[in-house]
Coordinates of C-alpha atoms in Angstrom, one line a residue:
Chain A
M1 CA -39.9 22.5 79.7
T2 CA -39.8 19.5 77.2
V3 CA -36.2 18.5 76.3
I4 CA -36.2 17.4 72.7
H5 CA -34.0 14.3 71.8
P6 CA -31.1 15.4 69.5
L7 CA -32.1 13.0 66.8
D8 CA -35.8 14.3 66.9
Q9 CA -34.6 17.7 66.8
E10 CA -32.3 17.0 63.5
T11 CA -35.1 14.8 61.8
A12 CA -37.9 17.3 62.6
L13 CA -40.2 18.3 59.7
S14 CA -42.6 21.0 59.3
L15 CA -45.5 20.4 56.9
L16 CA -45.8 22.9 54.0
K17 CA -48.2 21.3 51.9
E18 CA -49.2 17.7 51.1
G19 CA -45.8 15.9 50.4
V20 CA -43.5 18.9 51.0
W21 CA -41.6 19.2 54.3
A22 CA -39.3 21.9 55.5
G23 CA -36.3 20.8 57.9
A24 CA -33.2 22.0 58.7
S25 CA -29.6 20.3 58.9
T26 CA -27.4 21.3 62.0
K27 CA -23.8 20.4 63.3
A28 CA -25.3 18.0 66.0
Y29 CA -24.7 15.0 63.8
G30 CA -21.8 16.6 61.4
N31 CA -19.8 14.0 59.7
M32 CA -16.3 14.6 58.2
V33 CA -17.8 16.3 55.3
G34 CA -21.4 17.2 55.7
T35 CA -24.2 15.4 57.6
F36 CA -24.3 12.1 59.3
G37 CA -26.0 9.6 56.3
G38 CA -28.0 7.9 59.1
V39 CA -29.6 11.1 60.1
V40 CA -30.2 11.8 56.6
A41 CA -32.0 8.4 56.3
A42 CA -33.8 9.0 59.3
T43 CA -35.3 12.4 58.2
L44 CA -36.2 11.2 55.0
L45 CA -38.3 7.9 56.7
N46 CA -39.7 10.7 59.1
A47 CA -41.6 12.4 56.0
V48 CA -43.2 9.1 55.7
V49 CA -44.2 8.3 59.1
S50 CA -45.3 11.9 59.7
D51 CA -47.7 11.8 56.6
E52 CA -51.3 11.6 57.6
R53 CA -51.9 9.6 54.2
R54 CA -49.6 6.7 55.5
M55 CA -50.9 3.4 56.1
G56 CA -49.1 0.5 58.1
E57 CA -45.4 0.5 59.4
P58 CA -42.0 1.2 57.7
V59 CA -41.1 -2.0 56.0
S60 CA -38.2 -1.2 53.8
L61 CA -36.1 2.5 53.1
T62 CA -33.5 2.7 50.2
V63 CA -31.5 6.0 50.3
N64 CA -29.4 7.0 47.7
F65 CA -26.7 9.8 48.6
C66 CA -26.2 12.0 45.8
A67 CA -24.4 14.9 47.5
S68 CA -23.4 15.9 51.1
V69 CA -26.5 17.5 53.1
V70 CA -24.8 20.8 54.6
V71 CA -25.8 22.8 57.4
G72 CA -28.8 24.8 56.8
D73 CA -32.5 24.4 55.4
L74 CA -33.7 21.5 53.6
T75 CA -36.8 20.2 51.7
V76 CA -38.2 16.8 51.6
Q77 CA -40.8 16.2 49.0
T78 CA -42.6 12.8 49.0
K79 CA -44.8 11.0 46.6
L80 CA -47.2 8.3 47.2
Q81 CA -46.5 6.4 44.2
R82 CA -49.1 3.6 44.7
A83 CA -51.3 2.2 47.6
G84 CA -52.8 -1.2 47.8
K85 CA -54.6 -3.1 50.4
Y86 CA -51.4 -4.1 52.1
T87 CA -48.5 -1.9 51.2
Q88 CA -47.7 1.9 50.0
H89 CA -45.1 2.7 48.1
W90 CA -43.2 6.1 48.3
S91 CA -40.6 8.0 46.3
L92 CA -38.6 10.9 48.0
E93 CA -36.2 13.7 47.2
L94 CA -34.1 15.7 49.8
T95 CA -33.1 19.0 48.2
Q96 CA -31.0 22.1 49.6
N97 CA -31.2 25.0 47.4
D98 CA -32.8 23.3 44.7
Q99 CA -30.2 20.9 44.4
I100 CA -30.9 17.0 44.8
C101 CA -28.6 15.8 47.8
A102 CA -30.6 12.5 48.6
T103 CA -33.4 10.1 46.7
A104 CA -35.1 7.7 48.8
S105 CA -38.0 5.0 48.5
V106 CA -40.0 3.8 51.2
V107 CA -42.5 1.0 51.4
T108 CA -44.9 0.8 54.5
G109 CA -47.2 -2.1 55.1
T110 CA -49.8 -3.5 57.4
R111 CA -48.4 -6.0 59.5
G112 CA -50.4 -8.7 61.1
D113 CA -50.5 -11.6 63.3
V114 CA -49.7 -14.4 60.8
F115 CA -47.1 -17.0 60.6
A116 CA -43.8 -15.9 62.1
M117 CA -40.3 -17.4 62.7
Q118 CA -36.9 -16.3 63.1
S119 CA -34.2 -18.7 61.7
A120 CA -31.3 -16.5 62.3
G121 CA -29.8 -15.9 65.9
A122 CA -27.8 -13.3 67.4
P123 CA -24.0 -13.8 68.2
D124 CA -23.1 -14.9 71.6
V125 CA -21.9 -11.7 72.9
P126 CA -20.7 -10.0 76.5
K127 CA -23.2 -7.6 77.8
F128 CA -23.3 -3.9 76.9
E129 CA -22.4 -3.0 80.6
D130 CA -19.3 -5.2 80.1
C131 CA -18.0 -3.7 77.0
T132 CA -15.9 -0.3 76.7
P133 CA -16.8 2.5 74.9
I134 CA -14.7 3.8 72.0
P135 CA -12.8 6.6 72.5
E136 CA -13.7 10.0 71.5
Y137 CA -13.4 10.4 67.7
P138 CA -13.2 13.8 66.1
V139 CA -16.4 13.6 64.1
K140 CA -19.5 15.1 65.9
W141 CA -22.3 12.4 64.9
M142 CA -20.5 9.5 66.9
G143 CA -20.7 11.6 70.2
R144 CA -24.6 10.9 69.6
Y145 CA -24.1 7.1 70.0
D146 CA -22.7 5.0 72.8
M147 CA -20.6 2.6 71.0
R148 CA -18.9 -0.3 72.6
F149 CA -17.3 -2.9 70.2
V150 CA -17.6 -6.7 70.9
E151 CA -15.3 -7.6 68.1
G152 CA -13.7 -5.9 65.3
Q153 CA -13.0 -2.2 67.0
P154 CA -11.1 -0.3 64.1
E155 CA -7.2 0.3 64.4
F156 CA -6.4 3.2 62.3
A157 CA -2.7 3.3 61.4
S158 CA -0.1 5.4 59.4
K159 CA 0.3 2.6 56.8
Q160 CA -1.9 -0.3 55.4
H161 CA -2.3 -3.3 57.7
D162 CA -0.4 -6.5 56.7
P163 CA -2.2 -8.5 56.9
L164 CA -5.4 -7.1 56.1
G165 CA -7.6 -6.9 58.8
S166 CA -11.2 -8.4 59.0
P167 CA -14.2 -6.7 58.0
Y168 CA -16.6 -8.3 60.5
A169 CA -17.6 -6.2 63.7
A170 CA -20.0 -6.7 66.2
V171 CA -20.8 -3.6 68.4
W172 CA -23.2 -2.4 70.9
L173 CA -25.0 1.0 69.7
R174 CA -27.1 3.4 71.7
D175 CA -28.5 6.8 71.0
N176 CA -26.7 9.3 73.4
P177 CA -28.8 10.3 75.0
D178 CA -30.8 7.3 75.5
R179 CA -34.2 7.4 73.4
T180 CA -36.8 5.2 72.8
L181 CA -36.2 2.7 69.7
D182 CA -38.4 3.3 66.9
A183 CA -38.3 3.0 63.0
V184 CA -36.5 6.3 62.5
A185 CA -34.1 5.6 65.2
L186 CA -33.3 2.2 63.5
A187 CA -32.9 3.9 60.1
S188 CA -30.2 6.2 61.7
L189 CA -28.4 3.2 63.6
A190 CA -28.2 0.9 60.3
D191 CA -25.6 3.6 59.0
C192 CA -23.6 3.7 62.4
F193 CA -20.9 1.4 61.0
F194 CA -17.8 2.6 59.7
P195 CA -16.9 1.6 56.0
R196 CA -15.6 -2.1 56.2
L197 CA -12.6 -0.5 54.2
L198 CA -11.2 1.3 57.0
H199 CA -11.4 -2.0 59.2
I200 CA -9.6 -3.8 56.6
R201 CA -6.8 -1.4 55.6
G202 CA -6.5 0.7 58.7
T203 CA -5.9 3.8 56.7
V204 CA -8.5 6.1 55.8
V205 CA -9.1 7.1 52.1
P206 CA -12.0 9.5 50.8
F207 CA -15.2 7.5 50.9
A208 CA -18.9 8.2 50.9
T209 CA -21.8 5.6 51.0
V210 CA -23.8 6.0 47.8
S211 CA -26.7 3.6 48.5
M212 CA -28.4 2.1 51.6
T213 CA -31.2 -0.3 52.0
T214 CA -32.9 -1.1 55.3
H215 CA -35.8 -3.8 55.8
F216 CA -37.6 -3.4 59.3
L217 CA -38.4 -6.7 60.8
A218 CA -39.3 -5.5 64.6
T219 CA -42.2 -6.2 66.0
P220 CA -44.2 -3.4 68.0
E221 CA -43.6 -5.9 71.0
D222 CA -39.9 -6.0 70.4
L223 CA -39.6 -2.3 70.3
A224 CA -41.7 -2.0 73.5
E225 CA -39.5 -4.7 75.3
Q226 CA -36.3 -2.7 73.9
A227 CA -37.3 0.4 75.1
D228 CA -34.1 2.7 75.2
R229 CA -31.9 -0.2 75.6
P230 CA -28.6 -0.8 73.3
V231 CA -29.0 -2.6 70.1
L232 CA -26.1 -5.3 68.8
G233 CA -24.7 -4.3 65.5
V234 CA -23.4 -6.7 63.5
V235 CA -21.4 -5.8 60.2
D236 CA -19.5 -7.6 57.2
G237 CA -18.2 -6.9 53.9
D238 CA -17.9 -9.1 51.1
R239 CA -15.9 -7.6 48.1
F240 CA -14.0 -4.5 47.7
Q241 CA -13.3 -3.8 43.8
G242 CA -13.3 -1.0 41.5
N243 CA -13.8 1.7 43.9
F244 CA -17.1 0.2 45.4
H245 CA -17.7 -2.4 48.1
N246 CA -20.6 -3.7 49.9
Q247 CA -21.3 -4.1 53.5
R248 CA -24.2 -5.9 55.0
M249 CA -25.5 -5.3 58.5
Q250 CA -28.2 -6.7 61.2
L251 CA -29.5 -4.8 64.3
W252 CA -30.4 -7.1 67.3
S253 CA -32.7 -6.3 70.4
E254 CA -30.8 -7.4 73.6
S255 CA -32.9 -10.3 73.7
G256 CA -32.0 -11.5 70.4
K257 CA -34.7 -10.4 68.0
M258 CA -33.6 -9.2 64.6
L259 CA -35.0 -5.8 64.4
A260 CA -33.3 -4.7 61.0
V261 CA -31.1 -5.8 58.2
G262 CA -29.5 -3.8 55.5
T263 CA -27.1 -3.4 53.1
Q264 CA -25.0 -0.6 51.7
V265 CA -22.7 0.1 48.9
V266 CA -19.6 2.2 49.6
W267 CA -17.5 4.3 47.0
Y268 CA -13.6 4.6 47.8
K269 CA -11.2 6.9 46.4
H270 CA -8.3 4.5 46.0
Chain B
M17 CA -30.8 -14.0 10.5
T18 CA -30.0 -12.7 14.3
V19 CA -31.7 -14.9 17.0
I20 CA -32.4 -12.5 19.8
H21 CA -32.2 -14.0 23.3
P22 CA -35.5 -13.9 25.0
L23 CA -33.9 -11.8 28.0
D24 CA -32.9 -9.1 25.4
Q25 CA -36.2 -9.5 23.6
E26 CA -38.2 -9.2 26.9
T27 CA -35.9 -6.0 28.3
A28 CA -35.6 -4.4 24.9
L29 CA -36.6 -0.6 24.8
S30 CA -37.0 2.1 22.4
L31 CA -36.0 5.5 22.8
L32 CA -39.0 7.9 22.6
K33 CA -37.2 11.0 23.9
E34 CA -34.7 11.6 26.3
G35 CA -35.7 9.9 29.6
V36 CA -38.5 7.9 28.0
W37 CA -38.6 4.6 26.9
A38 CA -41.0 2.3 25.3
G39 CA -41.1 -1.6 26.0
A40 CA -43.4 -4.4 26.2
S41 CA -44.0 -7.3 28.4
T42 CA -44.8 -10.5 27.1
K43 CA -45.7 -14.0 28.0
A44 CA -41.9 -15.3 27.9
Y45 CA -41.0 -14.5 31.4
G46 CA -44.7 -14.8 32.8
N47 CA -45.0 -15.6 36.7
M48 CA -48.1 -17.2 38.6
V49 CA -49.5 -13.5 38.4
G50 CA -47.8 -10.9 35.8
T51 CA -44.2 -10.9 34.8
F52 CA -41.2 -12.2 36.6
G53 CA -39.9 -9.6 38.9
G54 CA -36.4 -10.3 37.7
V55 CA -36.7 -9.3 34.0
V56 CA -38.8 -6.1 35.2
A57 CA -35.7 -5.3 36.9
A58 CA -33.5 -6.2 34.2
T59 CA -35.6 -3.9 32.1
L60 CA -35.2 -1.1 34.6
L61 CA -31.6 -1.4 34.7
N62 CA -31.7 -1.5 30.9
A63 CA -33.2 2.0 30.7
V64 CA -30.0 3.3 32.4
V65 CA -27.5 1.1 30.6
S66 CA -28.7 2.2 27.3
D67 CA -29.0 5.7 27.9
E68 CA -26.4 7.9 26.4
R69 CA -25.8 10.0 29.2
R70 CA -24.8 7.1 31.4
M71 CA -21.2 7.2 32.6
G72 CA -19.8 4.4 34.4
E73 CA -21.3 0.8 35.2
P74 CA -24.0 -0.1 37.2
V75 CA -23.3 -0.3 41.0
S76 CA -26.6 -0.3 42.6
L77 CA -30.1 -1.2 41.7
T78 CA -33.5 -0.8 44.0
V79 CA -36.5 -1.8 42.5
N80 CA -39.9 -1.5 44.3
F81 CA -42.6 -3.5 42.8
C82 CA -45.7 -1.6 43.3
A83 CA -48.3 -3.7 41.2
S84 CA -48.0 -6.6 38.6
V85 CA -46.5 -5.9 35.0
V86 CA -49.1 -7.5 32.8
V87 CA -48.7 -8.7 29.1
G88 CA -48.6 -5.3 27.0
D89 CA -46.8 -2.1 26.3
L90 CA -45.0 -0.6 29.1
T91 CA -43.1 2.8 29.6
V92 CA -39.9 3.4 31.6
Q93 CA -39.3 7.0 32.7
T94 CA -35.6 7.9 33.9
K95 CA -34.6 10.8 35.6
L96 CA -30.7 11.5 36.1
Q97 CA -31.0 13.1 39.6
R98 CA -27.6 13.9 40.0
A99 CA -24.1 13.3 38.3
G100 CA -20.6 13.6 40.0
K101 CA -17.1 13.1 39.1
Y102 CA -17.7 9.6 40.4
T103 CA -21.1 8.4 40.4
Q104 CA -24.6 9.2 38.7
H105 CA -28.0 8.9 40.5
W106 CA -30.9 7.5 38.7
S107 CA -34.7 7.4 39.5
L108 CA -37.0 5.6 37.3
E109 CA -40.8 4.5 37.1
L110 CA -42.3 1.8 35.0
T111 CA -45.7 2.6 34.0
Q112 CA -48.6 0.6 32.0
N113 CA -51.6 2.4 31.1
D114 CA -50.4 5.5 33.1
Q115 CA -50.3 3.3 36.5
I116 CA -47.2 3.1 38.3
C117 CA -46.2 -0.6 38.3
A118 CA -42.6 -0.4 39.6
T119 CA -40.1 2.2 40.8
A120 CA -36.4 1.9 40.9
S121 CA -33.2 3.9 41.6
V122 CA -29.8 3.0 40.0
V123 CA -26.3 4.1 40.9
T124 CA -23.9 4.1 37.8
G125 CA -19.9 4.5 38.8
T126 CA -16.7 4.8 37.3
R127 CA -14.5 2.1 38.2
G128 CA -10.7 2.1 38.5
D129 CA -7.9 -0.5 39.3
V130 CA -7.6 0.6 42.8
F131 CA -7.2 -1.4 46.3
A132 CA -9.1 -4.7 45.7
M133 CA -9.6 -7.8 48.0
Q134 CA -12.6 -10.1 48.3
S135 CA -13.0 -11.3 51.9
A136 CA -15.8 -13.7 51.4
G137 CA -15.6 -17.2 49.6
A138 CA -18.0 -19.3 47.5
P139 CA -19.4 -22.3 49.3
D140 CA -17.4 -25.5 48.0
V141 CA -20.2 -27.0 45.8
P142 CA -20.6 -29.9 43.1
K143 CA -20.2 -28.7 39.7
F144 CA -23.1 -27.5 37.7
E145 CA -22.8 -30.4 35.3
D146 CA -22.8 -32.9 38.3
C147 CA -26.3 -31.5 39.6
T148 CA -29.8 -32.2 38.3
P149 CA -32.1 -29.7 36.6
I150 CA -35.2 -29.0 38.6
P151 CA -38.4 -30.7 37.4
E152 CA -40.5 -28.7 35.0
Y153 CA -42.7 -25.8 36.9
P154 CA -45.9 -24.7 35.9
V155 CA -44.4 -21.1 35.6
K156 CA -43.1 -19.8 32.4
W157 CA -40.1 -17.8 33.8
M158 CA -38.6 -20.9 35.2
G159 CA -38.3 -22.2 32.0
R160 CA -35.8 -19.6 31.0
Y161 CA -33.6 -20.8 33.5
D162 CA -31.4 -23.8 33.9
M163 CA -31.8 -24.2 37.7
R164 CA -29.8 -26.9 39.6
F165 CA -30.0 -27.1 43.2
V166 CA -26.9 -27.9 45.3
E167 CA -28.7 -27.8 48.5
G168 CA -32.3 -26.6 49.6
Q169 CA -34.4 -27.6 46.7
P170 CA -38.0 -26.6 47.8
E171 CA -40.0 -29.7 48.6
F172 CA -43.8 -28.7 48.4
A173 CA -46.6 -30.4 50.4
S174 CA -50.2 -30.0 50.9
K175 CA -49.6 -29.2 54.7
Q176 CA -46.8 -27.2 56.3
H177 CA -43.5 -28.7 57.3
D178 CA -43.1 -30.1 60.8
P179 CA -40.4 -29.5 61.7
L180 CA -40.1 -26.2 59.5
G181 CA -37.5 -26.5 56.6
S182 CA -34.2 -24.3 56.5
P183 CA -34.5 -21.0 54.5
Y184 CA -30.8 -21.5 53.1
A185 CA -30.3 -22.7 49.6
A186 CA -27.6 -22.9 47.0
V187 CA -28.3 -23.5 43.4
W188 CA -26.8 -23.1 39.9
L189 CA -28.5 -20.8 37.9
R190 CA -27.9 -20.3 34.0
D191 CA -30.2 -18.3 31.4
N192 CA -31.7 -20.7 28.9
P193 CA -30.8 -20.7 26.3
D194 CA -27.2 -19.6 27.5
R195 CA -26.4 -15.9 27.2
T196 CA -23.4 -13.8 27.9
L197 CA -23.6 -12.2 31.3
D198 CA -23.8 -8.7 31.6
A199 CA -25.1 -6.5 34.5
V200 CA -28.6 -6.7 33.0
A201 CA -28.7 -10.6 33.0
L202 CA -27.2 -10.3 36.8
A203 CA -30.2 -8.1 37.7
S204 CA -32.6 -10.8 36.7
L205 CA -30.8 -13.7 37.9
A206 CA -30.9 -11.7 41.5
D207 CA -34.7 -12.4 41.7
C208 CA -34.4 -16.4 40.7
F209 CA -34.9 -17.3 44.1
F210 CA -38.0 -18.6 45.4
P211 CA -39.3 -16.7 48.4
R212 CA -37.7 -18.2 51.8
L213 CA -41.2 -18.6 53.1
L214 CA -41.7 -21.5 50.6
H215 CA -38.7 -23.6 51.6
I216 CA -39.4 -23.3 55.2
R217 CA -43.2 -24.0 55.0
G218 CA -43.7 -26.2 51.9
T219 CA -47.1 -24.7 51.3
V220 CA -47.7 -21.9 49.2
V221 CA -49.4 -18.9 50.3
P222 CA -49.9 -15.6 48.4
F223 CA -46.6 -13.8 48.3
A224 CA -45.0 -11.1 46.5
T225 CA -41.4 -9.3 46.6
V226 CA -42.1 -5.4 47.4
S227 CA -38.6 -4.6 47.4
M228 CA -35.3 -5.8 46.0
T229 CA -31.7 -4.3 46.0
T230 CA -28.9 -5.6 44.4
H231 CA -25.3 -4.3 44.3
F232 CA -23.0 -5.3 41.4
L233 CA -19.5 -6.3 42.2
A234 CA -18.1 -7.9 39.1
T235 CA -15.1 -6.7 37.2
P236 CA -15.3 -6.7 33.4
E237 CA -12.5 -9.4 33.6
D238 CA -15.1 -11.4 35.9
L239 CA -17.6 -11.3 33.4
A240 CA -15.4 -12.0 30.3
E241 CA -13.9 -15.1 32.2
Q242 CA -17.7 -16.2 33.2
A243 CA -18.9 -15.6 29.5
D244 CA -22.2 -18.0 29.2
R245 CA -21.3 -20.4 32.2
P246 CA -23.6 -20.7 35.2
V247 CA -23.6 -18.9 38.3
L248 CA -23.6 -20.1 41.8
G249 CA -26.9 -18.6 43.7
V250 CA -26.6 -18.4 47.6
V251 CA -30.0 -17.5 49.5
D252 CA -30.9 -17.2 52.9
G253 CA -33.9 -15.6 55.1
D254 CA -33.5 -14.5 58.6
R255 CA -37.1 -13.6 59.7
F256 CA -40.5 -14.0 58.8
Q257 CA -43.0 -11.8 60.7
G258 CA -46.1 -9.8 60.6
N259 CA -46.5 -10.3 56.7
F260 CA -43.0 -9.5 55.3
H261 CA -39.6 -11.6 55.6
N262 CA -36.2 -10.6 54.3
Q263 CA -34.0 -12.8 52.3
R264 CA -30.5 -12.0 50.9
M265 CA -28.6 -13.7 48.0
Q266 CA -25.3 -13.8 46.5
L267 CA -24.3 -14.5 43.1
W268 CA -21.1 -16.2 42.3
S269 CA -18.7 -17.0 39.2
E270 CA -17.6 -20.6 38.5
S271 CA -14.3 -19.5 39.7
G272 CA -15.3 -18.0 43.1
K273 CA -15.4 -14.5 42.2
M274 CA -18.7 -12.7 43.8
L275 CA -20.4 -11.2 41.0
A276 CA -23.5 -9.4 42.9
V277 CA -25.2 -9.2 46.6
G278 CA -28.4 -8.4 47.2
T279 CA -31.7 -8.2 49.5
Q280 CA -35.1 -8.4 49.3
V281 CA -38.5 -8.1 51.4
V282 CA -41.2 -10.5 50.6
W283 CA -44.7 -9.8 51.7
Y284 CA -46.7 -12.9 52.2
K285 CA -50.5 -13.0 53.1
H286 CA -50.8 -15.4 56.3

């Protein structure tokens, strides 16, 4: 009997016809309301990764979260907007009961052995094994990740922190159970950071990510070397204003390679 | 006689019917090949900003550059994918001769007077008036901006820098002629940075931005205070690998407010 990893189960899609896929959202990655945005992003990316028309590897993914994905059937529609010699551009829609829940765009690209350099360096942090797993939180998707904060573990409080906390955090992240790293897993890991607003205020107000962009920078060799080892997530936010704030993140391999980088904008109620 | 600013001229759209707009690309913002991506992004955003269905202000813009926009007529089609109490989600396509040149997504949002803080700070730099404008470059769009480098002005060379240069740069940017700042202008300013690859290598290889995301963080008060003054652009890149590299940017007001933040992924040939 083959055991299917929860991430693969949750992002699984059946081809109905070219560019139309059927999937289903379960409780496995449930969030406070609806399904964790990370697996929604991963499901959308999976529709392109699984497409026989695809050329090259994922380069960029933007997901716009329009409404909660809820437990039940979903449809992903993909449109190959334009294909060139080096890149393909895809537009996607995820619907439930004919209502748009998310839109996305994906760029795939042919990657060659050309000039390469990494100018950024990972922060110097304690090893995954030397860090403490977070306590159990009452949202299901968090149980699907082994999270170990190096810095900036959130402290929730009944009244707002004074002084305000820092939006910076560094945290080890690993699929639970372990899973070999690929672009689909990275797409979900990219959303594993709490809204920076919670870190600085300590209190929880209604919030939702409205748009998230991830750029994929890992080589096949990086992914092979990484295998099922944890990735280091580094996240920060810059400005919180008028019901929206930005946050930007990096995912690093254990050996210090930048695997993905991204940004998101988060709505908050008050 | 009213003089129309080149940016307003270049991004002007006529409503053909709901969600369908006619525009035209000229030589005013010409790039090495086709039209400068910044004004393509600004034109797309303008289709949402000009729509009578729009609620709220631009929060996020992602543009995927599929093919060059060339001198001539263009069509922008917008689809209001979903509208909630706080946000609207839009999908866009820009075509020329029925061929997709760019796709985009826009989130607009209602912004209120809620919790606000800016955790990031602008770098301490010399004033715009104390910096030297760049020499004239042989691409038309650069003449539409007064660019004054604080740090990281590119040095082009016939062979690759050894050691490689830094991808970091800080540069004052101002529409030329001056123009009052708004989201449409910010959308174009967000693309005014050269590919980081040119900065680190010094040599020019074929390149193209494939996807660009901008989050808008400015308050109406910031924009009013800023008026037609220059913005400070800060840009950096992290990893250059397999024909693609990321770069991330911030646009700051003269008084140190973060007006916009963004990321892009750039294709390079070798």
